[in-house]
Amino acid sequence: MNKQLKVLFIGTYFPKECGIATFTSDLLNSVSGEENDVHCEVIALNDPSETYNYPEEVVFQIQRDRIEDYYLAADYINQSDADIVCLQHEFGLFWGNAGDYIFALLSGINKPVISTMHTVIREPEPEYRVSIEKLIRYSEKLIVMSQTAVEMLKEVYKAPEDKIELIFHGAPDYPFNDCSKYKKRLNLKGAPLVLTFGLLSQNKGIESMLEALPEVVSQYPDLVYLILGATHPVIKKNFGETYRQSLKNKVSELGLEKNVVFHDKFVEKEELCNYILASDIYVSPYLSREQIVSGALTYAIGMGKAIVSTPYWYAQEMLSDNRGLLVDFGDADGFRKSLLHLIENPEECDNMRKKAYDFGRKMTWKNVGKQYNTVFTRALKNYSAYSTSKKFNFLPNHLPEVKLDYLRLLTDDVGIIQHTNLGVPARHYGYSTDDVGRALVALTQLIDNQKKAEELWKLITTYLSFLEHAQTDTGHFHNFMSYKREFLDEKGSEDTLGRAIYGLGHVVSCPYLSKNLRTLAHTLMSRARPEMEKLNYPRAKAYTMCGLYEMLRAGVDADEFESVFNSRRDAIKSIDSLVSKDTFESIFINHANSLVDLYEANHKEDWNWFEPTVTYSNAKLSESLLLAYNYTKDRTYRKVSLATLDFLTEIQWKGDFFDMVGNQGWYSYNGKKPIFDQQPIEAGYLTQAYVSAYEIVRDRKYLELARYSFEYFLGRNRLQTVMYDYSTGAVCDGLNCDGINRNQGAESVICFLMALSSLNRHMDKTFSTMLQSRVSDEVDEGTLEKRKSFLSANQVE
């Protein structure tokens, strides 16, 4: 038995009153009704403040002006069991520039996309050209409803011919009939009955028809012109019923009150078909030549009506071979002559109807459903899972070289300028201890020989000087300093203290730095001991532990620095003595135990985290306990650190990219994970934590995850946007709902450098081979499946 095909449609949907909603509903019914082994669901697009009582097949809704909804819809699609996505594309359906919000969805899904194009523009403005070219790129197949559209896609947009499918707009299947039965059913008069239907708006060209009627009705006074349809919702919202009233006024001016009837309502499909079947002549007086499809004209053709139309593109093609009459745009006299011709030549009119009806057999929804299912099946067969990796095929095969140019640009003889305006240091923001402390970590991680230490000596000395100046009498640290070299706070946060200790611990443990620098760093840490002991906040403890770990693992003790300390005691902010290794070890273990206690108090079966909310700098908590395990070999630390690190993977790893917790509300237990704003610090800290996990527990999956989290900077992210500037070494400050944050502050580049130096420790031959395997992975489905299996424990279900 064949597996059931599952199709997910995206578009407006019944009961919304618009043409594409009706089309989506009809198409879904034709696809699912044609075969029992096709199951269909819908993602419906809503206007702001719009709600509908949708049928059960609607499984997700997008408020079309909220870009976050498009991203969430992509997540829903990826986690669903849908095999294929069928998008109804019309620029006006989606918000943004030329409807470009839809690409937030299309760029993030790993299912084949079949796009039905309801508009194709022959001479597009630049933004519309870009939009269609993107749609071509993201679609496995493009379905258009006329040969004219096929040629335009090939000639104007250079769409590959094998991507384009021609499937006509669908039409209901009714037998060829005379009109009298349906006139009686609807209690309609008119000999003949002339019909125009659709949502009423200025581009319908009804004025031309009204101007054509006086002479016709003078000869055929029983003629009735029925204008069927509600005013277009957008027109009604912005202008009320002004246009409809103007038409009624024109009817009065022309003395046509007995011959023109307005039915101001949106009719359901069955009732609409009855009106069409009751009519003798269908008139399509549209004013826009560029119309590439018309559902109304398709219905009239499919039901075998005599048709008079203006020569818009779709009408020219569909009414060729004498299937209808064409009249120039706004040509009232042409409409008059055509109406009279059809009325006065019934045999010719009947032949025209039969030609239209015969052609319309290709358009029945049953046939259209078969053709769509054929396209779906073929596209799915040709599409394989490895295709999803193609969206990241721009990633390099090697890690970037370490580049300190931008960090040097931000550094003056005081410290590091915190922020920038578009990459230009913004001096009015001043400096921060937070950045200086972490910069010391980034730099000392790069030092593996004496020459490198000499290269970085000036930067490290400048940063140490800043911390020495920032330390308060209690041993805490100021955080913010203005460009005028004035501290702006009494003391910084507990996190500030932790970040300072984080950097100082790395300086103390670096054997290639001079004893003077290391002694000063140890002295500052010793003076901070009372403040370290009374820390309350978990991240402050984690930072402090990471700094203390560097000292403890290196076996550094106070007696190593006593001689230098004693010789310069008067020049150093006074303390009685340097703190011993045992005291620092006690602080380290106490903080580790408190993090375990915090985890035990807050974790649940489906929430392996230290707190009820996942906020910022998250991976540093897990990493600090990994380091505690490595130092003490207490397996409780190992258990909690890996459980929480795996939890961060579970909530952020999307199978082919990391989607960091955004700071717009954070992520609380039983809450929704915010998508934006995403900060690069999370990718940097995750990379460090994964590298530490690999080094300590030797599970190679963590090295693989470290590579992926680092590639977040290089474009492996939700927006597929490169955040790192290879020419300058700068890093953008985040991902927002409207794109990338192009400011490039100190925190971003420092976290990038910390992550890069951590990962560089494992650029041995084996890891280089793993990086270079991306090219073969992308064309080797088996390899990709092995990788997915390798990471399966960490994927979101």
Tab-separated table of C-alpha atoms in Angstrom, residues 457 464 507 513-523 561 564-565 567-568 572:
chain	number	residue	atom	x	y	z
A	457	TRP	CA	51.636	42.365	25.323
A	464	LEU	CA	44.960	44.916	32.890
A	507	VAL	CA	46.162	35.987	32.728
A	513	LEU	CA	53.172	36.286	30.123
A	514	SER	CA	55.587	38.100	32.381
A	515	LYS	CA	55.501	37.444	36.104
A	516	ASN	CA	54.731	41.119	36.669
A	517	LEU	CA	51.484	40.926	34.677
A	518	ARG	CA	50.507	37.637	36.287
A	519	THR	CA	51.268	38.939	39.770
A	520	LEU	CA	49.099	41.997	39.215
A	521	ALA	CA	46.257	39.798	37.969
A	522	HIS	CA	46.590	37.520	41.020
A	523	THR	CA	46.613	40.569	43.288
A	561	PHE	CA	54.087	35.506	43.077
A	564	VAL	CA	57.124	40.248	43.099
A	565	PHE	CA	54.126	41.111	45.254
A	567	SER	CA	58.694	44.068	46.235
A	568	ARG	CA	55.909	46.269	44.842
A	572	ILE	CA	49.664	47.949	44.403
